[in-house]
Short mmCIF file of N, CA, C and O in Angstrom, two decimals:
data_model
loop_
_atom_site.label_atom_id
_atom_site.label_comp_id
_atom_site.label_asym_id
_atom_site.label_seq_id
_atom_site.Cartn_x
_atom_site.Cartn_y
_atom_site.Cartn_z
N MET A 1056 14.28 8.24 -13.96
CA MET A 1056 13.87 8.69 -15.23
C MET A 1056 13.84 7.17 -15.97
O MET A 1056 14.50 6.26 -15.47
N MET A 1057 12.81 7.08 -16.91
CA MET A 1057 12.59 6.05 -17.74
C MET A 1057 12.99 6.20 -18.95
O MET A 1057 12.58 7.14 -19.85
N PRO A 1058 14.19 5.33 -19.66
CA PRO A 1058 14.45 5.65 -21.23
C PRO A 1058 13.41 4.89 -21.86
O PRO A 1058 12.44 3.78 -21.68
N VAL A 1059 13.06 5.42 -23.08
CA VAL A 1059 12.04 5.27 -23.92
C VAL A 1059 12.74 5.41 -25.61
O VAL A 1059 13.66 6.11 -25.53
N SER A 1060 12.48 4.53 -26.37
CA SER A 1060 12.94 4.30 -27.61
C SER A 1060 12.14 5.29 -28.66
O SER A 1060 11.04 5.36 -28.63
N LEU A 1061 12.82 6.22 -29.10
CA LEU A 1061 12.10 7.09 -30.23
C LEU A 1061 12.68 6.83 -31.71
O LEU A 1061 13.99 6.98 -31.80
N ALA A 1062 11.73 6.55 -32.58
CA ALA A 1062 12.57 6.12 -33.79
C ALA A 1062 12.60 7.57 -34.61
O ALA A 1062 11.36 8.28 -34.69
N LEU A 1063 13.58 7.62 -35.19
CA LEU A 1063 13.91 8.68 -35.91
C LEU A 1063 14.81 8.30 -37.28
O LEU A 1063 15.49 7.38 -37.25
N ARG A 1064 14.47 8.94 -38.45
CA ARG A 1064 15.39 8.88 -39.54
C ARG A 1064 16.55 9.87 -39.77
O ARG A 1064 16.27 11.03 -39.43
N LEU A 1065 17.52 9.36 -40.13
CA LEU A 1065 18.78 10.30 -40.09
C LEU A 1065 18.55 11.32 -41.33
O LEU A 1065 18.21 10.68 -42.45
N ALA A 1066 18.86 12.41 -41.47
CA ALA A 1066 18.59 13.44 -42.49
C ALA A 1066 19.92 13.91 -43.36
O ALA A 1066 20.12 14.97 -43.34
N GLY A 1067 20.88 12.79 -43.27
CA GLY A 1067 22.03 13.05 -43.89
C GLY A 1067 23.12 13.70 -42.78
O GLY A 1067 24.21 13.96 -43.19
N ARG A 1068 22.66 13.88 -41.47
CA ARG A 1068 23.82 14.39 -40.36
C ARG A 1068 23.68 13.23 -39.23
O ARG A 1068 22.62 12.59 -38.93
N PRO A 1069 24.92 13.25 -38.64
CA PRO A 1069 24.70 12.25 -37.55
C PRO A 1069 23.94 12.53 -36.15
O PRO A 1069 23.55 13.86 -36.14
N VAL A 1070 23.49 11.82 -35.49
CA VAL A 1070 23.19 12.17 -34.24
C VAL A 1070 23.94 12.81 -33.34
O VAL A 1070 25.31 12.50 -33.27
N GLY A 1071 23.65 14.11 -32.49
CA GLY A 1071 24.63 14.66 -32.03
C GLY A 1071 25.23 13.96 -30.60
O GLY A 1071 24.70 13.15 -30.23
N GLY A 1072 26.05 14.69 -30.14
CA GLY A 1072 26.69 14.08 -28.98
C GLY A 1072 25.74 14.37 -27.35
O GLY A 1072 26.24 13.70 -26.81
N HIS A 1073 24.85 15.02 -27.94
CA HIS A 1073 24.00 15.21 -26.43
C HIS A 1073 22.87 14.12 -26.21
O HIS A 1073 22.24 14.33 -25.44
N VAL A 1074 22.83 13.06 -27.04
CA VAL A 1074 21.64 12.07 -27.05
C VAL A 1074 22.52 10.82 -26.82
O VAL A 1074 23.52 10.51 -27.40
N ASP A 1075 21.88 9.92 -26.09
CA ASP A 1075 22.10 8.31 -25.85
C ASP A 1075 21.82 7.69 -27.18
O ASP A 1075 20.65 7.48 -27.54
N ALA A 1076 22.49 7.25 -28.18
CA ALA A 1076 22.27 6.24 -29.23
C ALA A 1076 21.59 4.95 -28.61
O ALA A 1076 22.44 4.33 -27.58
N PHE A 1077 20.93 4.09 -29.13
CA PHE A 1077 20.42 2.87 -28.60
C PHE A 1077 20.98 1.96 -29.73
O PHE A 1077 20.44 1.99 -30.74
N GLY A 1078 21.81 1.07 -29.52
CA GLY A 1078 22.37 -0.06 -30.49
C GLY A 1078 23.20 0.57 -31.32
O GLY A 1078 23.56 1.36 -31.36
N ALA A 1079 23.82 -0.49 -32.17
CA ALA A 1079 24.84 0.03 -33.01
C ALA A 1079 24.04 0.73 -34.42
O ALA A 1079 22.93 0.19 -34.87
N PRO A 1080 24.75 1.58 -35.18
CA PRO A 1080 24.26 2.21 -36.13
C PRO A 1080 23.95 1.12 -37.60
O PRO A 1080 24.68 0.40 -37.56
N ASP A 1081 22.64 1.18 -38.05
CA ASP A 1081 22.56 0.39 -39.49
C ASP A 1081 21.75 1.30 -40.30
O ASP A 1081 20.93 1.96 -40.03
N PRO A 1082 22.43 1.68 -41.43
CA PRO A 1082 22.03 2.51 -42.33
C PRO A 1082 20.61 2.36 -43.02
O PRO A 1082 20.04 3.12 -43.53
N ASN A 1083 20.19 1.10 -42.94
CA ASN A 1083 18.75 0.37 -43.22
C ASN A 1083 17.77 0.76 -42.15
O ASN A 1083 16.47 0.52 -42.40
N GLU A 1084 18.20 1.07 -41.25
CA GLU A 1084 17.03 1.02 -40.08
C GLU A 1084 17.00 2.52 -39.36
O GLU A 1084 18.22 3.36 -39.44
N PRO A 1085 15.92 2.73 -38.66
CA PRO A 1085 15.97 4.37 -38.05
C PRO A 1085 17.02 4.36 -36.65
O PRO A 1085 17.12 3.26 -36.34
N VAL A 1086 17.40 5.48 -36.46
CA VAL A 1086 18.23 5.55 -35.26
C VAL A 1086 17.34 5.86 -34.09
O VAL A 1086 16.27 6.28 -34.11
N ARG A 1087 17.63 4.82 -33.27
CA ARG A 1087 16.95 4.83 -31.89
C ARG A 1087 17.64 5.71 -30.74
O ARG A 1087 18.82 5.50 -30.71
N ILE A 1088 17.10 6.70 -30.17
CA ILE A 1088 17.80 7.44 -29.07
C ILE A 1088 16.80 7.37 -27.78
O ILE A 1088 15.70 6.94 -27.76
N SER A 1089 17.52 7.20 -26.66
CA SER A 1089 16.98 7.22 -25.38
C SER A 1089 16.27 8.55 -25.05
O SER A 1089 16.98 9.66 -25.06
N VAL A 1090 15.01 8.61 -24.53
CA VAL A 1090 14.32 9.74 -24.30
C VAL A 1090 13.66 9.48 -22.53
O VAL A 1090 13.34 8.88 -22.45
N PRO A 1091 14.27 10.29 -21.97
CA PRO A 1091 13.82 10.37 -20.60
C PRO A 1091 12.44 11.04 -20.52
O PRO A 1091 12.12 11.97 -20.97
N VAL A 1092 11.45 10.04 -19.73
CA VAL A 1092 10.17 10.44 -19.59
C VAL A 1092 9.92 10.37 -18.13
O VAL A 1092 10.00 9.34 -17.48
N THR A 1093 8.87 11.41 -17.56
CA THR A 1093 8.60 11.65 -16.27
C THR A 1093 7.05 11.23 -16.33
O THR A 1093 6.50 11.92 -17.04
N ALA A 1094 6.41 10.48 -15.30
CA ALA A 1094 5.04 10.16 -15.48
C ALA A 1094 4.82 10.44 -13.86
O ALA A 1094 5.42 9.66 -12.88
N HIS A 1095 3.62 10.91 -13.61
CA HIS A 1095 3.16 10.98 -12.53
C HIS A 1095 1.84 10.32 -12.31
O HIS A 1095 0.81 10.42 -12.87
N VAL A 1096 2.01 9.13 -11.48
CA VAL A 1096 0.71 8.16 -11.39
C VAL A 1096 0.41 8.11 -9.97
O VAL A 1096 1.28 8.26 -9.04
N SER A 1097 -0.82 7.82 -9.60
CA SER A 1097 -1.16 7.54 -8.26
C SER A 1097 -1.08 5.67 -7.79
O SER A 1097 -0.86 5.27 -8.63
N PHE A 1098 -1.45 5.76 -6.75
CA PHE A 1098 -1.59 4.35 -6.34
C PHE A 1098 -2.53 3.45 -7.28
O PHE A 1098 -2.13 2.47 -7.78
N ALA A 1099 -3.63 4.06 -7.35
CA ALA A 1099 -4.95 3.54 -8.04
C ALA A 1099 -4.16 3.16 -9.54
O ALA A 1099 -4.60 2.16 -10.22
N GLU A 1100 -3.32 3.96 -10.06
CA GLU A 1100 -3.08 3.87 -11.55
C GLU A 1100 -1.99 2.95 -11.49
O GLU A 1100 -1.72 1.99 -12.38
N LEU A 1101 -0.91 2.84 -10.73
CA LEU A 1101 -0.19 1.99 -10.44
C LEU A 1101 -0.64 0.38 -10.30
O LEU A 1101 -0.10 -0.55 -10.98
N LEU A 1102 -1.68 0.32 -9.54
CA LEU A 1102 -2.29 -0.91 -9.31
C LEU A 1102 -3.05 -1.22 -10.72
O LEU A 1102 -2.77 -2.52 -11.19
N THR A 1103 -3.68 -0.77 -11.49
CA THR A 1103 -4.12 -0.68 -12.72
C THR A 1103 -3.18 -1.32 -13.76
O THR A 1103 -3.56 -2.18 -14.38
N LEU A 1104 -2.19 -0.39 -13.94
CA LEU A 1104 -1.11 -0.67 -14.61
C LEU A 1104 -0.57 -2.05 -14.38
O LEU A 1104 -0.44 -2.90 -15.28
N LEU A 1105 -0.32 -2.77 -13.42
CA LEU A 1105 0.24 -3.78 -12.87
C LEU A 1105 -0.90 -5.09 -13.00
O LEU A 1105 -0.35 -6.22 -13.40
N VAL A 1106 -1.87 -4.77 -13.08
CA VAL A 1106 -2.97 -5.92 -13.24
C VAL A 1106 -3.74 -5.91 -14.53
O VAL A 1106 -4.54 -7.00 -14.63
N THR A 1107 -3.63 -4.89 -15.07
CA THR A 1107 -4.61 -4.91 -16.47
C THR A 1107 -3.77 -4.84 -17.86
O THR A 1107 -4.39 -4.96 -18.94
N THR A 1108 -2.62 -4.56 -17.65
CA THR A 1108 -1.91 -4.36 -18.82
C THR A 1108 -1.56 -5.71 -19.61
O THR A 1108 -0.59 -6.46 -18.77
N PRO A 1109 -1.84 -6.00 -20.73
CA PRO A 1109 -1.37 -7.22 -21.44
C PRO A 1109 0.32 -7.34 -21.75
O PRO A 1109 0.72 -6.33 -21.84
N GLY A 1110 0.65 -8.34 -21.13
CA GLY A 1110 2.04 -8.62 -21.32
C GLY A 1110 2.82 -8.57 -19.81
O GLY A 1110 3.91 -8.74 -19.59
N VAL A 1111 2.31 -7.99 -18.67
CA VAL A 1111 2.22 -7.74 -17.54
C VAL A 1111 1.81 -8.96 -16.71
O VAL A 1111 0.64 -9.01 -16.35
N CYS A 1112 2.54 -10.05 -16.42
CA CYS A 1112 2.30 -11.26 -15.63
C CYS A 1112 3.06 -11.41 -14.42
O CYS A 1112 4.06 -12.36 -14.68
N LEU A 1113 2.79 -10.82 -13.35
CA LEU A 1113 3.45 -10.86 -12.27
C LEU A 1113 2.94 -12.09 -11.36
O LEU A 1113 1.69 -11.96 -11.18
N ASP A 1114 3.67 -13.11 -10.94
CA ASP A 1114 3.12 -13.86 -10.12
C ASP A 1114 3.75 -13.70 -8.60
O ASP A 1114 4.43 -12.65 -8.50
N TYR A 1115 3.20 -14.24 -7.50
CA TYR A 1115 3.33 -13.82 -6.22
C TYR A 1115 4.92 -13.71 -5.92
O TYR A 1115 5.38 -12.90 -5.20
N ALA A 1116 5.81 -14.73 -6.58
CA ALA A 1116 7.19 -14.42 -6.39
C ALA A 1116 7.88 -13.26 -6.80
O ALA A 1116 8.77 -12.80 -6.47
N ASP A 1117 7.19 -12.71 -8.14
CA ASP A 1117 7.45 -11.56 -8.76
C ASP A 1117 7.44 -10.44 -7.98
O ASP A 1117 8.21 -9.30 -8.03
N LEU A 1118 6.16 -10.51 -7.13
CA LEU A 1118 5.99 -9.25 -6.38
C LEU A 1118 6.87 -8.89 -5.17
O LEU A 1118 6.81 -7.88 -4.66
N VAL A 1119 7.79 -9.91 -4.91
CA VAL A 1119 8.79 -9.59 -3.57
C VAL A 1119 10.08 -9.17 -4.33
O VAL A 1119 10.73 -8.82 -3.69
N LYS A 1120 10.24 -9.03 -5.59
CA LYS A 1120 11.31 -8.36 -6.56
C LYS A 1120 11.18 -7.05 -6.67
O LYS A 1120 10.23 -6.71 -7.57
N ASP A 1121 11.59 -6.08 -5.94
CA ASP A 1121 11.62 -4.54 -6.28
C ASP A 1121 11.83 -4.31 -7.79
O ASP A 1121 11.05 -3.67 -8.54
N ASP A 1122 12.84 -4.92 -8.36
CA ASP A 1122 13.49 -4.47 -9.61
C ASP A 1122 12.15 -5.06 -10.78
O ASP A 1122 11.98 -4.31 -11.56
N VAL A 1123 11.85 -6.15 -10.58
CA VAL A 1123 10.60 -6.82 -11.28
C VAL A 1123 9.47 -5.74 -11.49
O VAL A 1123 8.72 -5.48 -12.39
N VAL A 1124 9.24 -5.62 -10.20
CA VAL A 1124 7.82 -4.69 -10.12
C VAL A 1124 7.99 -3.19 -10.88
O VAL A 1124 7.23 -2.81 -11.67
N ARG A 1125 9.17 -2.61 -10.62
CA ARG A 1125 9.59 -1.16 -11.44
C ARG A 1125 9.66 -1.43 -13.00
O ARG A 1125 8.90 -0.70 -13.73
N ASP A 1126 10.39 -2.65 -13.43
CA ASP A 1126 10.26 -2.76 -14.80
C ASP A 1126 8.92 -2.99 -15.31
O ASP A 1126 8.76 -2.76 -16.38
N SER A 1127 7.98 -3.96 -14.57
CA SER A 1127 6.72 -4.15 -14.70
C SER A 1127 5.85 -2.81 -15.00
O SER A 1127 5.35 -2.41 -16.12
N VAL A 1128 6.04 -1.74 -14.25
CA VAL A 1128 5.43 -0.27 -14.16
C VAL A 1128 6.01 0.23 -15.72
O VAL A 1128 5.15 0.77 -16.23
N ARG A 1129 7.08 0.15 -15.71
CA ARG A 1129 7.86 0.80 -16.94
C ARG A 1129 7.40 0.38 -18.17
O ARG A 1129 6.93 1.12 -19.27
N PHE A 1130 7.08 -1.00 -18.22
CA PHE A 1130 6.57 -1.50 -19.56
C PHE A 1130 5.37 -1.20 -19.75
O PHE A 1130 4.64 -0.99 -20.88
N ALA A 1131 4.51 -1.22 -18.69
CA ALA A 1131 2.94 -0.80 -18.63
C ALA A 1131 2.87 0.65 -19.11
O ALA A 1131 1.74 0.71 -19.74
N LEU A 1132 3.62 1.24 -18.51
CA LEU A 1132 3.20 2.84 -18.90
C LEU A 1132 3.62 3.20 -20.46
O LEU A 1132 2.97 3.96 -21.15
N ILE A 1133 4.71 2.40 -21.17
CA ILE A 1133 5.17 2.70 -22.28
C ILE A 1133 3.97 1.81 -23.40
O ILE A 1133 3.51 2.56 -24.34
N THR A 1134 3.10 1.03 -22.88
CA THR A 1134 2.40 0.23 -23.75
C THR A 1134 0.84 0.46 -23.37
O THR A 1134 0.10 -0.03 -24.06
N THR A 1135 0.40 1.25 -22.36
CA THR A 1135 -1.00 1.77 -22.09
C THR A 1135 -1.38 2.82 -22.48
O THR A 1135 -0.67 3.88 -22.52
N ASP A 1136 -2.59 3.06 -22.70
CA ASP A 1136 -3.39 4.28 -23.30
C ASP A 1136 -3.55 5.07 -21.79
O ASP A 1136 -4.44 4.39 -21.23
N LEU A 1137 -2.81 6.07 -21.71
CA LEU A 1137 -2.98 6.71 -20.38
C LEU A 1137 -4.19 7.71 -20.10
O LEU A 1137 -4.48 7.98 -19.03
N LEU A 1138 -5.08 7.77 -21.58
CA LEU A 1138 -6.20 8.59 -21.25
C LEU A 1138 -7.26 7.72 -20.59
O LEU A 1138 -8.13 8.32 -20.15
N SER A 1139 -6.95 6.43 -21.01
CA SER A 1139 -8.30 5.52 -20.26
C SER A 1139 -7.90 4.95 -19.16
O SER A 1139 -8.52 4.57 -18.27
N LEU A 1140 -6.65 5.41 -18.60
CA LEU A 1140 -6.17 4.74 -17.34
C LEU A 1140 -6.86 5.21 -16.07
O LEU A 1140 -7.09 4.31 -15.13
N ASP A 1141 -7.16 6.54 -16.01
CA ASP A 1141 -7.90 6.92 -14.92
C ASP A 1141 -9.25 6.18 -14.73
O ASP A 1141 -9.78 5.82 -13.63
N GLN A 1142 -9.99 6.22 -16.00
CA GLN A 1142 -11.32 5.48 -15.78
C GLN A 1142 -11.32 4.14 -15.29
O GLN A 1142 -11.79 3.65 -14.54
N ARG A 1143 -10.13 3.36 -15.86
CA ARG A 1143 -10.03 1.89 -15.50
C ARG A 1143 -9.71 1.80 -14.08
O ARG A 1143 -10.03 0.83 -13.34
N SER A 1144 -8.75 2.80 -13.50
CA SER A 1144 -8.30 2.73 -12.23
C SER A 1144 -9.76 3.03 -11.31
O SER A 1144 -9.41 2.44 -9.96
N GLU A 1145 -10.56 3.63 -11.52
CA GLU A 1145 -11.65 3.63 -10.64
C GLU A 1145 -12.35 2.36 -10.34
O GLU A 1145 -12.68 1.94 -9.23
N ARG A 1146 -12.43 1.62 -11.52
CA ARG A 1146 -13.05 0.32 -11.32
C ARG A 1146 -12.12 -0.78 -10.44
O ARG A 1146 -12.77 -1.57 -9.64
N VAL A 1147 -10.86 -0.69 -10.79
CA VAL A 1147 -10.03 -1.48 -10.06
C VAL A 1147 -9.83 -1.14 -8.58
O VAL A 1147 -9.95 -2.11 -7.57
N MET A 1148 -9.91 -0.05 -8.29
CA MET A 1148 -9.71 0.63 -6.78
C MET A 1148 -11.13 0.06 -6.10
O MET A 1148 -11.08 -0.22 -5.02
N ALA A 1149 -12.23 0.12 -6.92
CA ALA A 1149 -13.46 -0.24 -6.16
C ALA A 1149 -13.41 -1.85 -5.76
O ALA A 1149 -14.05 -2.28 -4.57
N VAL A 1150 -12.96 -2.66 -6.66
CA VAL A 1150 -12.71 -3.92 -6.27
C VAL A 1150 -11.34 -4.15 -5.19
O VAL A 1150 -11.60 -4.95 -4.17
N TYR A 1151 -10.60 -3.28 -5.18
CA TYR A 1151 -9.52 -3.53 -4.27
C TYR A 1151 -10.10 -3.00 -2.85
O TYR A 1151 -9.73 -3.54 -1.82
N ARG A 1152 -10.98 -1.96 -2.70
CA ARG A 1152 -11.32 -1.54 -1.70
C ARG A 1152 -12.76 -2.41 -0.93
O ARG A 1152 -13.18 -2.48 0.01
N GLY A 1153 -12.90 -3.39 -1.73
CA GLY A 1153 -14.22 -4.38 -1.50
C GLY A 1153 -15.55 -3.72 -1.91
O GLY A 1153 -16.51 -4.35 -1.25
N ASP A 1154 -15.52 -2.60 -2.51
CA ASP A 1154 -16.96 -1.88 -2.76
C ASP A 1154 -17.58 -2.45 -4.09
O ASP A 1154 -18.82 -2.07 -4.25
N ALA A 1155 -16.95 -3.12 -4.78
CA ALA A 1155 -17.86 -3.66 -5.99
C ALA A 1155 -17.09 -5.25 -6.16
O ALA A 1155 -16.01 -5.61 -5.87
N PRO A 1156 -17.96 -5.98 -6.81
CA PRO A 1156 -17.65 -7.59 -6.93
C PRO A 1156 -16.52 -7.53 -7.86
O PRO A 1156 -16.40 -6.92 -8.97
N GLY A 1157 -15.73 -8.51 -7.90
CA GLY A 1157 -14.76 -8.79 -8.79
C GLY A 1157 -15.44 -9.36 -10.13
O GLY A 1157 -16.66 -9.46 -10.13
N SER A 1158 -14.45 -9.33 -11.14
CA SER A 1158 -14.85 -9.89 -12.49
C SER A 1158 -13.88 -10.80 -13.18
O SER A 1158 -12.65 -10.86 -12.61
N HIS A 1159 -14.39 -11.46 -14.05
CA HIS A 1159 -13.44 -12.34 -14.68
C HIS A 1159 -12.33 -11.50 -15.34
O HIS A 1159 -11.17 -12.13 -15.56
N ALA A 1160 -12.27 -9.93 -15.60
CA ALA A 1160 -11.47 -9.39 -16.22
C ALA A 1160 -10.43 -8.97 -15.17
O ALA A 1160 -9.27 -8.49 -15.60
N LEU A 1161 -10.61 -9.18 -14.08
CA LEU A 1161 -9.56 -8.75 -12.85
C LEU A 1161 -9.23 -9.72 -12.27
O LEU A 1161 -10.21 -10.86 -11.92
N PRO A 1162 -7.90 -9.81 -11.50
CA PRO A 1162 -7.56 -10.97 -10.78
C PRO A 1162 -8.23 -11.10 -9.49
O PRO A 1162 -8.94 -9.99 -9.00
N PRO A 1163 -8.27 -12.04 -8.61
CA PRO A 1163 -8.73 -12.18 -7.25
C PRO A 1163 -8.44 -11.00 -6.49
O PRO A 1163 -7.38 -10.43 -6.39
N PHE A 1164 -9.19 -10.67 -5.20
CA PHE A 1164 -9.12 -9.64 -4.37
C PHE A 1164 -7.90 -9.91 -3.77
O PHE A 1164 -7.19 -9.08 -3.39
N GLU A 1165 -7.29 -10.93 -3.03
CA GLU A 1165 -6.27 -11.48 -2.38
C GLU A 1165 -4.90 -10.94 -3.48
O GLU A 1165 -3.96 -10.52 -2.86
N TYR A 1166 -4.69 -11.40 -4.58
CA TYR A 1166 -3.95 -10.89 -5.59
C TYR A 1166 -3.63 -9.43 -5.60
O TYR A 1166 -2.58 -8.88 -5.56
N LEU A 1167 -4.87 -8.68 -5.59
CA LEU A 1167 -4.78 -7.35 -5.68
C LEU A 1167 -4.13 -6.49 -4.45
O LEU A 1167 -3.64 -5.70 -4.36
N ARG A 1168 -4.47 -7.23 -3.30
CA ARG A 1168 -4.03 -6.79 -2.16
C ARG A 1168 -2.52 -7.15 -1.97
O ARG A 1168 -1.67 -6.03 -1.66
N CYS A 1169 -2.01 -8.20 -2.68
CA CYS A 1169 -0.52 -8.30 -2.82
C CYS A 1169 0.10 -7.41 -3.66
O CYS A 1169 1.34 -7.03 -3.26
N VAL A 1170 -0.55 -7.23 -4.79
CA VAL A 1170 0.22 -5.98 -5.74
C VAL A 1170 0.02 -4.69 -4.87
O VAL A 1170 0.95 -4.11 -5.09
N GLY A 1171 -1.13 -4.26 -4.41
CA GLY A 1171 -0.80 -3.25 -3.38
C GLY A 1171 0.06 -2.91 -2.54
O GLY A 1171 0.68 -1.91 -2.41
N SER A 1172 0.42 -4.17 -1.82
CA SER A 1172 1.44 -4.16 -0.82
C SER A 1172 2.92 -3.90 -1.38
O SER A 1172 3.93 -3.29 -0.97
N ALA A 1173 2.86 -4.61 -2.57
CA ALA A 1173 4.26 -4.43 -3.46
C ALA A 1173 4.46 -2.85 -3.78
O ALA A 1173 5.47 -2.37 -3.68
N ILE A 1174 3.47 -2.35 -4.12
CA ILE A 1174 3.35 -1.03 -4.70
C ILE A 1174 3.79 0.11 -3.54
O ILE A 1174 4.59 0.85 -3.55
N THR A 1175 3.24 -0.36 -2.40
CA THR A 1175 3.44 0.52 -1.30
C THR A 1175 4.94 0.42 -0.86
O THR A 1175 5.70 1.31 -0.64
N ARG A 1176 5.59 -0.94 -0.93
CA ARG A 1176 6.99 -1.13 -0.55
C ARG A 1176 8.08 -0.54 -1.64
O ARG A 1176 8.95 -0.03 -1.18
N VAL A 1177 7.73 -0.79 -2.81
CA VAL A 1177 8.45 -0.20 -3.90
C VAL A 1177 8.45 1.24 -4.17
O VAL A 1177 9.49 1.81 -4.30
N PHE A 1178 7.49 1.70 -4.06
CA PHE A 1178 7.08 3.34 -4.65
C PHE A 1178 6.94 4.10 -3.27
O PHE A 1178 6.76 5.31 -3.49
N GLY A 1179 6.37 3.75 -2.18
CA GLY A 1179 6.00 4.45 -0.94
C GLY A 1179 4.72 5.16 -1.10
O GLY A 1179 4.68 6.00 -0.28
N VAL A 1180 3.85 4.42 -1.89
CA VAL A 1180 2.68 5.24 -1.81
C VAL A 1180 1.67 4.08 -1.20
O VAL A 1180 1.66 2.86 -1.50
N GLU A 1181 0.62 4.71 -0.68
CA GLU A 1181 -0.65 4.00 -0.03
C GLU A 1181 -1.76 4.12 -0.89
O GLU A 1181 -2.10 5.16 -1.24
N ALA A 1182 -2.75 3.13 -0.77
CA ALA A 1182 -4.07 3.53 -1.25
C ALA A 1182 -4.93 4.31 -0.41
O ALA A 1182 -4.86 4.25 1.02
N ALA A 1183 -5.51 5.16 -0.89
CA ALA A 1183 -6.77 5.95 -0.21
C ALA A 1183 -7.80 5.47 -0.07
O ALA A 1183 -8.68 5.10 -0.93
N LEU A 1184 -8.06 4.58 1.16
CA LEU A 1184 -9.17 3.82 1.42
C LEU A 1184 -10.32 4.53 2.28
O LEU A 1184 -10.91 5.10 2.57
#
């Protein structure tokens, strides 16, 4: 499960005991609670999230750290437009498979392959080539 923060304003009653509050209460700020989210993503979508999301900057040393890869996917899922993810993943996978030339918008082929290996190791899914 992935925790996400959801901003809510209190309407004169405290947050119930069945939710996890995030941070110390501040009467001038919205209450933030943890909301578990389940996302179902493919290898291509994971690859796309890790190589095209602004703010996700994994170097080769990061790719061997399972926690860093998982945290990067969580961040990418929260900040990405999931409606366009499928379309973007088709382009990334074409480059990953070697069916399309790379572009300045995507990292080099060798880096894509290293990210793909990290995805397989951390999440147990492989590319359908």
